[in-house]
Short mmCIF file of C-alpha atoms in Angstrom, two decimals:
data_model
loop_
_atom_site.label_atom_id
_atom_site.label_comp_id
_atom_site.label_asym_id
_atom_site.label_seq_id
_atom_site.Cartn_x
_atom_site.Cartn_y
_atom_site.Cartn_z
CA UNK A 1 1.22 3.66 2.88
CA UNK A 2 2.75 1.11 5.19
CA UNK A 3 5.81 -0.23 3.34
CA UNK A 4 5.12 -4.10 3.98
CA UNK A 5 4.15 -4.95 0.33
CA UNK A 6 7.43 -5.34 -1.39
CA UNK A 7 9.44 -7.82 -3.42
CA UNK A 8 12.59 -9.51 -2.14
CA UNK A 9 15.16 -7.53 -3.91
CA UNK A 10 17.97 -10.24 -4.01
CA UNK A 11 15.81 -12.44 -6.29
CA UNK A 12 14.96 -9.72 -8.72
CA UNK A 13 16.80 -9.63 -12.11
CA UNK A 14 18.56 -6.27 -12.76
CA UNK A 15 15.87 -5.15 -15.36
CA UNK A 16 13.17 -6.01 -12.97
CA UNK A 17 14.53 -3.89 -9.98
CA UNK A 18 15.15 -1.17 -12.57
CA UNK A 19 11.35 -1.52 -13.95
CA UNK A 20 10.29 -1.80 -10.23
CA UNK A 21 12.50 1.53 -9.15
CA UNK A 22 10.84 3.25 -12.21
CA UNK A 23 7.52 2.75 -10.94
CA UNK A 24 8.44 3.67 -7.38
CA UNK A 25 10.32 6.92 -8.39
CA UNK A 26 7.72 7.80 -11.11
CA UNK A 27 4.76 7.82 -8.25
CA UNK A 28 7.40 10.12 -6.30
CA UNK A 29 7.79 12.45 -9.25
CA UNK A 30 3.94 12.52 -9.99
CA UNK A 31 3.20 13.24 -6.25
CA UNK A 32 5.68 16.20 -6.45
CA UNK A 33 4.37 17.78 -9.69
CA UNK A 34 0.91 17.49 -8.49
CA UNK A 35 0.71 17.87 -4.76
CA UNK A 36 4.06 19.71 -3.69
CA UNK A 37 7.38 18.33 -2.66
CA UNK A 38 6.58 17.42 1.20
CA UNK A 39 3.96 14.67 0.36
CA UNK A 40 6.67 13.05 -1.76
CA UNK A 41 7.96 11.71 1.87
CA UNK A 42 4.90 9.28 1.69
CA UNK A 43 6.01 7.52 -1.26
CA UNK A 44 5.93 3.80 -0.53
CA UNK A 45 6.17 0.25 -1.80
CA UNK A 46 2.35 -0.85 -1.35
CA UNK A 47 1.08 1.37 -3.89
CA UNK A 48 4.10 0.67 -6.21
CA UNK A 49 2.86 -2.76 -6.53
CA UNK A 50 -0.49 -1.57 -7.33
CA UNK A 51 0.69 0.49 -10.12
CA UNK A 52 2.75 -2.26 -11.55
CA UNK A 53 -0.01 -4.75 -11.42
CA UNK A 54 -2.42 -2.55 -13.27
CA UNK A 55 -0.01 -1.43 -15.97
CA UNK A 56 1.00 -5.11 -16.45
CA UNK A 57 -2.65 -5.77 -17.80
CA UNK A 58 -2.94 -3.21 -20.23
CA UNK A 59 -1.20 -2.65 -23.69
CA UNK A 60 -1.02 1.02 -23.47
CA UNK A 61 2.07 2.40 -20.99
CA UNK A 62 3.15 5.65 -20.01
CA UNK A 63 6.79 6.54 -21.40
CA UNK A 64 9.68 5.89 -18.97
CA UNK A 65 11.98 8.90 -19.01
CA UNK A 66 15.47 9.47 -17.31
CA UNK A 67 15.03 12.17 -14.48
CA UNK A 68 16.64 13.67 -11.74
CA UNK A 69 14.90 13.69 -8.22
CA UNK A 70 15.37 15.03 -4.84
CA UNK A 71 17.57 12.35 -3.36
CA UNK A 72 20.03 12.21 -6.13
CA UNK A 73 19.79 15.42 -8.13
CA UNK A 74 22.93 14.65 -10.47
CA UNK A 75 22.24 11.31 -11.40
CA UNK A 76 19.25 10.49 -13.84
CA UNK A 77 17.08 7.50 -13.16
CA UNK A 78 14.48 6.07 -15.41
CA UNK A 79 10.97 7.01 -14.18
CA UNK A 80 7.40 5.78 -15.45
CA UNK A 81 6.11 9.57 -16.22
CA UNK A 82 2.34 10.30 -16.43
CA UNK A 83 -0.72 8.32 -17.09
CA UNK A 84 -3.97 7.83 -15.11
CA UNK A 85 -2.56 4.83 -12.95
CA UNK A 86 0.46 6.89 -11.91
CA UNK A 87 -1.69 9.93 -10.98
CA UNK A 88 -4.07 7.69 -9.07
CA UNK A 89 -1.25 5.79 -7.16
CA UNK A 90 -0.19 9.35 -6.43
CA UNK A 91 -3.39 10.73 -5.38
CA UNK A 92 -3.84 7.58 -3.12
CA UNK A 93 -0.45 7.78 -1.69
CA UNK A 94 -1.23 11.35 -0.27
CA UNK A 95 -4.82 10.49 0.87
CA UNK A 96 -3.87 7.33 2.70
CA UNK A 97 -0.79 9.07 4.33
CA UNK A 98 -2.90 11.82 5.52
CA UNK A 99 -5.55 9.67 7.06
CA UNK A 100 -3.00 7.58 8.57
CA UNK A 101 -1.38 10.43 10.06
CA UNK A 102 -4.78 11.92 11.32
CA UNK A 103 -5.14 8.50 13.11
CA UNK A 104 -2.04 8.61 14.67
CA UNK A 105 -3.08 12.27 16.01
CA UNK A 106 -5.95 10.65 17.26
CA UNK A 107 -4.07 8.02 18.95
CA UNK A 108 -0.98 9.45 20.15
CA UNK A 109 -1.13 13.44 19.89
CA UNK A 110 2.46 13.64 19.63
CA UNK A 111 4.38 16.73 18.25
CA UNK A 112 5.70 14.60 15.54
CA UNK A 113 2.22 13.13 14.62
CA UNK A 114 0.86 16.68 14.43
CA UNK A 115 3.98 18.12 12.12
CA UNK A 116 3.25 15.02 9.73
CA UNK A 117 -0.48 15.63 9.38
CA UNK A 118 0.13 19.32 9.27
CA UNK A 119 2.91 18.88 6.44
CA UNK A 120 0.56 16.65 4.32
CA UNK A 121 -2.37 18.98 5.00
CA UNK A 122 -1.95 21.19 1.62
CA UNK A 123 -1.25 18.09 -0.75
CA UNK A 124 -4.33 16.35 0.75
CA UNK A 125 -6.78 18.85 -0.11
CA UNK A 126 -5.44 18.81 -3.67
CA UNK A 127 -5.76 15.30 -3.84
CA UNK A 128 -9.23 15.12 -2.20
CA UNK A 129 -10.10 17.47 -5.20
CA UNK A 130 -8.50 15.26 -7.70
CA UNK A 131 -10.14 11.87 -6.45
CA UNK A 132 -13.18 12.91 -4.13
CA UNK A 133 -14.43 9.50 -4.43
CA UNK A 134 -11.12 7.95 -3.30
CA UNK A 135 -11.24 10.22 -0.16
CA UNK A 136 -14.69 9.55 0.51
CA UNK A 137 -14.30 5.98 0.53
CA UNK A 138 -11.27 6.26 2.81
CA UNK A 139 -12.89 8.33 5.25
CA UNK A 140 -16.07 6.06 5.44
CA UNK A 141 -14.32 2.46 6.09
CA UNK A 142 -11.88 4.41 8.58
CA UNK A 143 -15.22 5.51 10.33
CA UNK A 144 -15.95 1.92 10.40
CA UNK A 145 -12.96 1.03 11.83
CA UNK A 146 -13.01 3.90 14.30
CA UNK A 147 -16.50 2.50 15.54
CA UNK A 148 -14.97 -1.14 15.83
CA UNK A 149 -12.05 0.05 17.85
CA UNK A 150 -14.57 1.23 20.35
CA UNK A 151 -15.32 -2.32 21.35
CA UNK A 152 -12.97 -5.35 22.32
CA UNK A 153 -10.00 -6.48 20.31
CA UNK A 154 -11.47 -8.01 16.85
CA UNK A 155 -9.49 -9.44 13.92
CA UNK A 156 -12.54 -8.89 11.92
CA UNK A 157 -10.94 -5.34 11.47
CA UNK A 158 -8.69 -6.55 8.77
CA UNK A 159 -11.71 -7.23 6.71
CA UNK A 160 -12.58 -3.58 6.87
CA UNK A 161 -9.45 -2.52 5.64
CA UNK A 162 -9.55 -5.09 2.86
CA UNK A 163 -12.96 -3.92 1.70
CA UNK A 164 -11.37 -0.42 1.71
CA UNK A 165 -8.53 -1.36 -1.03
CA UNK A 166 -11.03 -3.47 -2.85
CA UNK A 167 -13.21 -0.37 -3.20
CA UNK A 168 -10.62 2.26 -4.22
CA UNK A 169 -9.25 -0.50 -6.85
CA UNK A 170 -13.13 -0.87 -8.14
CA UNK A 171 -13.81 2.50 -8.59
CA UNK A 172 -10.64 2.97 -10.47
CA UNK A 173 -10.06 0.10 -12.56
CA UNK A 174 -8.87 1.37 -16.31
CA UNK A 175 -11.30 0.81 -18.88
CA UNK A 176 -8.62 -1.05 -20.92
CA UNK A 177 -8.96 -3.99 -18.36
CA UNK A 178 -12.57 -4.85 -19.70
CA UNK A 179 -13.02 -8.48 -18.75
CA UNK A 180 -15.42 -8.74 -15.96
CA UNK A 181 -13.62 -11.74 -14.47
CA UNK A 182 -10.44 -10.28 -14.57
CA UNK A 183 -11.74 -7.06 -13.14
CA UNK A 184 -13.30 -9.24 -10.10
CA UNK A 185 -10.10 -11.06 -9.79
CA UNK A 186 -8.14 -7.59 -9.28
CA UNK A 187 -10.73 -6.37 -6.58
CA UNK A 188 -10.43 -9.75 -4.55
CA UNK A 189 -6.83 -9.64 -4.80
CA UNK A 190 -6.93 -5.79 -3.25
CA UNK A 191 -9.18 -6.89 -0.73
CA UNK A 192 -6.71 -9.87 0.37
CA UNK A 193 -3.83 -7.44 -0.11
CA UNK A 194 -5.64 -5.08 2.57
CA UNK A 195 -6.34 -7.37 4.99
CA UNK A 196 -2.69 -8.90 4.61
CA UNK A 197 -1.34 -5.30 5.24
CA UNK A 198 -3.65 -4.56 8.27
CA UNK A 199 -2.72 -7.94 10.09
CA UNK A 200 0.88 -7.15 9.48
CA UNK A 201 0.68 -3.91 10.68
CA UNK A 202 -1.21 -4.60 13.53
CA UNK A 203 1.15 -7.60 14.74
CA UNK A 204 4.14 -4.99 14.35
CA UNK A 205 2.53 -2.74 16.35
CA UNK A 206 1.54 -4.99 19.12
CA UNK A 207 3.99 -4.09 21.63
CA UNK A 208 3.82 -0.50 21.27
CA UNK A 209 0.02 -0.16 21.27
CA UNK A 210 -0.03 -2.33 24.54
CA UNK A 211 2.47 0.07 25.97
CA UNK A 212 0.35 3.05 25.07
CA UNK A 213 -2.76 1.30 26.01
CA UNK A 214 -3.96 1.84 22.10
CA UNK A 215 -6.58 -0.52 20.53
CA UNK A 216 -5.12 -3.56 18.75
CA UNK A 217 -7.09 -6.54 17.19
CA UNK A 218 -4.43 -8.78 18.82
CA UNK A 219 -4.12 -7.21 22.12
CA UNK A 220 -6.36 -9.95 23.68
CA UNK A 221 -3.68 -12.47 23.11
CA UNK A 222 -0.42 -13.32 24.83
CA UNK A 223 2.35 -12.21 22.58
CA UNK A 224 3.22 -15.93 21.34
CA UNK A 225 -0.69 -16.91 20.50
CA UNK A 226 -0.86 -13.46 18.69
CA UNK A 227 2.13 -14.22 16.66
CA UNK A 228 0.87 -17.72 15.80
CA UNK A 229 -2.39 -16.24 14.71
CA UNK A 230 -1.16 -13.41 12.63
CA UNK A 231 1.24 -16.27 11.04
CA UNK A 232 -1.50 -18.40 10.29
CA UNK A 233 -3.83 -15.92 8.93
CA UNK A 234 -1.17 -14.06 6.81
CA UNK A 235 0.19 -17.18 5.26
CA UNK A 236 -3.12 -18.17 4.57
CA UNK A 237 -3.92 -14.83 2.60
CA UNK A 238 -0.64 -15.24 0.73
CA UNK A 239 -1.81 -18.73 -0.78
CA UNK A 240 -5.05 -16.93 -2.14
CA UNK A 241 -3.16 -14.04 -3.51
CA UNK A 242 -0.80 -16.37 -5.26
CA UNK A 243 -3.60 -18.21 -6.65
CA UNK A 244 -5.23 -15.03 -8.25
CA UNK A 245 -2.02 -13.61 -9.40
CA UNK A 246 -0.97 -16.77 -11.29
CA UNK A 247 -4.15 -16.75 -13.29
CA UNK A 248 -4.01 -13.05 -14.39
CA UNK A 249 -3.00 -12.29 -18.11
CA UNK A 250 0.03 -10.45 -17.74
CA UNK A 251 1.50 -8.31 -20.68
CA UNK A 252 4.44 -7.53 -18.72
CA UNK A 253 6.23 -7.61 -15.25
CA UNK A 254 4.87 -11.02 -14.45
CA UNK A 255 8.32 -11.95 -12.82
CA UNK A 256 8.11 -8.78 -10.49
CA UNK A 257 4.95 -9.32 -9.39
CA UNK A 258 5.53 -12.89 -8.80
CA UNK A 259 8.24 -12.16 -6.75
CA UNK A 260 6.17 -9.74 -4.39
CA UNK A 261 3.58 -12.43 -3.90
CA UNK A 262 5.67 -15.71 -3.48
CA UNK A 263 9.01 -14.19 -1.91
CA UNK A 264 8.47 -10.66 -1.07
CA UNK A 265 5.22 -11.09 1.22
CA UNK A 266 6.37 -14.47 3.19
CA UNK A 267 9.74 -12.60 3.65
CA UNK A 268 8.15 -9.58 5.25
CA UNK A 269 5.67 -11.84 7.27
CA UNK A 270 9.04 -13.69 8.86
CA UNK A 271 10.90 -10.50 9.61
CA UNK A 272 8.00 -8.83 11.05
CA UNK A 273 7.13 -11.62 13.09
CA UNK A 274 10.51 -11.91 14.33
CA UNK A 275 10.70 -8.21 15.24
CA UNK A 276 13.42 -7.38 12.64
CA UNK A 277 13.32 -4.32 10.91
CA UNK A 278 12.77 -4.00 7.24
CA UNK A 279 14.90 -1.23 5.91
CA UNK A 280 14.86 0.21 2.41
CA UNK A 281 15.21 -1.70 -0.69
#
């Protein structure tokens, strides 16, 4: 999706990094099997966190199998294989990537943006057939964002993206997660995550958006004030996410999820605000 929600790799145990990569690679493999090879380029860290979060709260687990991949066709890697959670995260990866590419075409209409949208089109239509409610929610919420972007800069746009992720989680939550309090906590956690991602992406793109005369919720501020406001809001969201995450009844992977929330997000925030590239894990 955006690639901002990630762990701090240096603080993960070896077995935790292996587990994290098994989810990441599992989503990538699922995309390839369901939607073709080209959409696999859209796989990212944000939905890897969602997959691990949902799997951490249920007893039933899809198997982990050693398989090869396009990047390394010789050496096999462990991958979480199959299951509803992986299928949904694979579909969401394609749906969100396509809509982001379409939005980029609207903003810039460059050859690159048009090509990316074209390459995702076939997989998008398959994902839309698999999860029509997910695509409908994405379309509806992005229409709200588009309408807001016709006016002056407005940081409430982050709440719309938060609402989107909350609704995408709400419509899918596995039946095995049956306690209403836990389900509502997960929906709220998704909302906060969406707000954080939107703010991070907006402040990361501020200079480019200003240069290209594109709408940005921070563009009404000078750069220093914008960074200070982004830092204030994002760090506040991180505290709220930590409070929720600490109360969830994990069956597994608590260490990975704690790393993402307490170390990964603050590290990414500081890097983005400092203008530093994030790179790959």
